[in-house]
CSV table of C-alpha atoms in Angstrom, one decimal:
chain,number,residue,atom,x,y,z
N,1,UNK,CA,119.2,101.7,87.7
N,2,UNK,CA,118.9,103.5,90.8
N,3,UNK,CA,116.3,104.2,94.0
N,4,UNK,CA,116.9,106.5,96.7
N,5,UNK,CA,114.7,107.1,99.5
N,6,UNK,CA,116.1,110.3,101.5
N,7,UNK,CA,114.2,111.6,104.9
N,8,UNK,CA,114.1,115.7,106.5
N,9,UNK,CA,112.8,115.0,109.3
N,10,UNK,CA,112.4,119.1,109.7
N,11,UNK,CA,109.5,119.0,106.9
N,12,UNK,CA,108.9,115.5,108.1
N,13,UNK,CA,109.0,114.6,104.3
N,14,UNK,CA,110.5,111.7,102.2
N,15,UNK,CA,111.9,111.8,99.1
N,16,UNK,CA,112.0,108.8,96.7
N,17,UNK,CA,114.0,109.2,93.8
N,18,UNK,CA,113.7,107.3,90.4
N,19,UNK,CA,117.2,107.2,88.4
N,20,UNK,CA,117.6,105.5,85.0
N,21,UNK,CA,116.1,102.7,84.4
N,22,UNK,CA,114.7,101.1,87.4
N,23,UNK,CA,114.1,97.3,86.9
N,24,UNK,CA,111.4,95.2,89.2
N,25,UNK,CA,114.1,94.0,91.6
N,26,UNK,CA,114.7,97.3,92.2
N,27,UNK,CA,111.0,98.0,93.1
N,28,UNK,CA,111.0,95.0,95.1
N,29,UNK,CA,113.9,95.9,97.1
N,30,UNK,CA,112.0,98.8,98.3
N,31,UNK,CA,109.1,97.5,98.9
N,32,UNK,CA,111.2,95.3,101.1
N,33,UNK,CA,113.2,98.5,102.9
N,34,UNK,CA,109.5,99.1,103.5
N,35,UNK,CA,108.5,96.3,105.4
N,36,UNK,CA,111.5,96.2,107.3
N,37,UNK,CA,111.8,99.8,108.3
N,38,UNK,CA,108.1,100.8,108.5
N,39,UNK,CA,108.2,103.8,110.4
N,40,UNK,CA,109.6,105.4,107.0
N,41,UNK,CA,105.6,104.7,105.2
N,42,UNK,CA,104.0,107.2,107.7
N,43,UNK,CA,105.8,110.3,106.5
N,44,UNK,CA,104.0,112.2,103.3
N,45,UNK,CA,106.2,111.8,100.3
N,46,UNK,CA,107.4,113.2,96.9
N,47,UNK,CA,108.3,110.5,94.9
N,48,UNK,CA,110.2,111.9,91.7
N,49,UNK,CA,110.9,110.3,88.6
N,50,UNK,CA,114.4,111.9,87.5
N,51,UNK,CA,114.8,113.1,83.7
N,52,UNK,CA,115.6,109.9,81.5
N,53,UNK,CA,114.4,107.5,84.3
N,54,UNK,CA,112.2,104.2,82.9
N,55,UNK,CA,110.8,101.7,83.9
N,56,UNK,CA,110.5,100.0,80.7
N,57,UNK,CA,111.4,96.4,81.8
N,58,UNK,CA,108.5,96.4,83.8
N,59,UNK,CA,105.3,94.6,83.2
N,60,UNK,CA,102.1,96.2,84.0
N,61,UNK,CA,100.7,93.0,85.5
N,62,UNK,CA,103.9,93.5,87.9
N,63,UNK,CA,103.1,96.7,89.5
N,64,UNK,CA,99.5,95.1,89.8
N,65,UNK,CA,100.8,92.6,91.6
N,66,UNK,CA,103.4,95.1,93.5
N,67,UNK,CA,100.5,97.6,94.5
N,68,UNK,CA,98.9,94.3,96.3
N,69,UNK,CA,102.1,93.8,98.2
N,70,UNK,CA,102.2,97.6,99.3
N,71,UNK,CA,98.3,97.0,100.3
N,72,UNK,CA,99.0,93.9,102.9
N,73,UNK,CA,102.3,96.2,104.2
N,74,UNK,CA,99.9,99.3,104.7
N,75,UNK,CA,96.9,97.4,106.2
N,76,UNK,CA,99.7,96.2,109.2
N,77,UNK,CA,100.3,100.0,110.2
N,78,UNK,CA,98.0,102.4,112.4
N,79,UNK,CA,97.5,105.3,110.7
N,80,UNK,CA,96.0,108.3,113.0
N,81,UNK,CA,96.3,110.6,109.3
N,82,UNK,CA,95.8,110.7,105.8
N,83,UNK,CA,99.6,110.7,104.5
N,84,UNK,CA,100.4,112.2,101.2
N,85,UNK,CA,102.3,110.7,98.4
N,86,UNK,CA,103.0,112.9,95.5
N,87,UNK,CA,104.4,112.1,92.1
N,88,UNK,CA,106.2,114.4,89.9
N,89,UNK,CA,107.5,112.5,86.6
N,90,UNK,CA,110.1,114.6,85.0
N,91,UNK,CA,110.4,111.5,82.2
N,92,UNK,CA,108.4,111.3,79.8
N,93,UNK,CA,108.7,107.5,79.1
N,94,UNK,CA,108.2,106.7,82.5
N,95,UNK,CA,104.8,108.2,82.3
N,96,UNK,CA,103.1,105.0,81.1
N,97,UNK,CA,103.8,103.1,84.2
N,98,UNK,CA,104.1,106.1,86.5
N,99,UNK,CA,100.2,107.2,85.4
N,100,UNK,CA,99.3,103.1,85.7
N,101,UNK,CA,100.3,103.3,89.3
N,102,UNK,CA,99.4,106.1,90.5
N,103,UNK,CA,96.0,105.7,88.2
N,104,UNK,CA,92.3,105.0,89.7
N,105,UNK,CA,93.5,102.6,92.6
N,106,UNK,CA,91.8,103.0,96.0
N,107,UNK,CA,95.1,103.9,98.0
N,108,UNK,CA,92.6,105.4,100.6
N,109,UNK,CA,90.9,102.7,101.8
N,110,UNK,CA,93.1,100.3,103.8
N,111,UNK,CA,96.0,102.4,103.2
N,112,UNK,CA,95.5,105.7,104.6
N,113,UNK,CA,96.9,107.3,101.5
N,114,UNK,CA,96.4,109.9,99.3
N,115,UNK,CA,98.3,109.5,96.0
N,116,UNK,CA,98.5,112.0,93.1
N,117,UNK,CA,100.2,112.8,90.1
N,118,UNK,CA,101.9,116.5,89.5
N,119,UNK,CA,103.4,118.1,86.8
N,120,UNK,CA,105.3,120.6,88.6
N,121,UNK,CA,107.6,120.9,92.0
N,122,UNK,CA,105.5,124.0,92.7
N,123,UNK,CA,102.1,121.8,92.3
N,124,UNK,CA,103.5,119.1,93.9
N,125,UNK,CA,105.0,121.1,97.0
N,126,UNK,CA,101.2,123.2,96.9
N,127,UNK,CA,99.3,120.4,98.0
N,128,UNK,CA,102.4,118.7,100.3
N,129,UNK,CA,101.7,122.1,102.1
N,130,UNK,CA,105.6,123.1,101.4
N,131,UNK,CA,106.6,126.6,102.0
N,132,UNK,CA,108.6,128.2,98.9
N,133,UNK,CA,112.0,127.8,101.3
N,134,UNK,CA,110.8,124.2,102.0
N,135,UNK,CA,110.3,123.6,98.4
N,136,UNK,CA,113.5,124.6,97.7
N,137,UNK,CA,115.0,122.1,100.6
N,138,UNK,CA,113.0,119.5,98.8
N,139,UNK,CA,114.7,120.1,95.1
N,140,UNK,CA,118.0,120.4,96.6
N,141,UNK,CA,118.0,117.9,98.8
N,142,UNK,CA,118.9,120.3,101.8
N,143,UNK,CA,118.6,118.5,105.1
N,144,UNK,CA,117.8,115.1,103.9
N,145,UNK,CA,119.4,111.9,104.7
N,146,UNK,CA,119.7,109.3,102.9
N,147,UNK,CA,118.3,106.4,104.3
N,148,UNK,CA,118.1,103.7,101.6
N,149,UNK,CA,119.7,102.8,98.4
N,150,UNK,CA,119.7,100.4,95.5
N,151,UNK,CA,121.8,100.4,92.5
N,152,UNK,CA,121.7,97.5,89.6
N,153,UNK,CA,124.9,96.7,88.3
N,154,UNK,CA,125.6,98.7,84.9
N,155,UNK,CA,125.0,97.0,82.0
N,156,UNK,CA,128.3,96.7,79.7
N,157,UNK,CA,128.3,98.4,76.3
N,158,UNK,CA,129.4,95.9,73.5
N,159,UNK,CA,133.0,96.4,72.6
């Protein structure tokens, strides 16, 4: 239903939040925020999947096919670092397609990534090389900006 990509550009750190239940157009859109505003891909990342988000109307085949698009976006930029992109899924039926994508892919190669899978902030915030008061900044959302959005309409209950 919902993606939000917030930036602290203190802990030089996005945020990517996963609300409800996030459909492929959604994705799509921000892989296209992406490839318009690149700059925002060089920053390490938590990328949290919110309590009772899904991605149920997803195929598989569709983040395969997803993952190849991120590949030709990353292989564009100049990376002079590994960046970081951590993902904590606080759903539990988002962890199907949350473990598919983040599963044995080679995000190293070609996209000067390192992508893994947490199960807690304080894991998560460990290896982003957080501070506890930074980690706190991170949960809360304390000096972040929101700099993209995406909403899908709501569907309509039958009457």
């Amino acid at each position: 239903m919902t993606v939000i990509v917030r930036h602290n550009p203190e802990l030089e750190l996005n945020r990517v939040d996963y609300v409800g239940s996030v459909s492929l157009g959604e994705l799509k859109a921000l892989a296209d925020f992406n490839v318009n505003t690149p700059q925002w891909l060089k920053p390490d990342t938590l990328a949290l999947v919110l309590p009772g988000a899904d991605f149920l109307s997803v195929d598989l085949g569709e983040l395969d096919a997803l993952f190849a698009h991120y590949r030709t976006i990353y292989q564009r930029m100049s990376f002079h670092i590994m960046r970081r992109s951590a993902w904590l899924c606080l759903s539990p039926v988002a962890m199907k397609h949350v473990g598919y994508w983040v599963g044995d892919r080679d995000t190293r190669t070609g996209m000067s990534s390192h992508v893994r899978l947490f199960e807690t902030y304080a894991d998560a915030g460990d290896w982003l090389l957080l501070q506890a008061d930074e980690l706190e900044q991170v949960k809360n959302t304390i000096g972040f900006d929101e700099i993209f959005r995406v909403e899908a309409p709501s569907r309509a209950i039958g009457r």
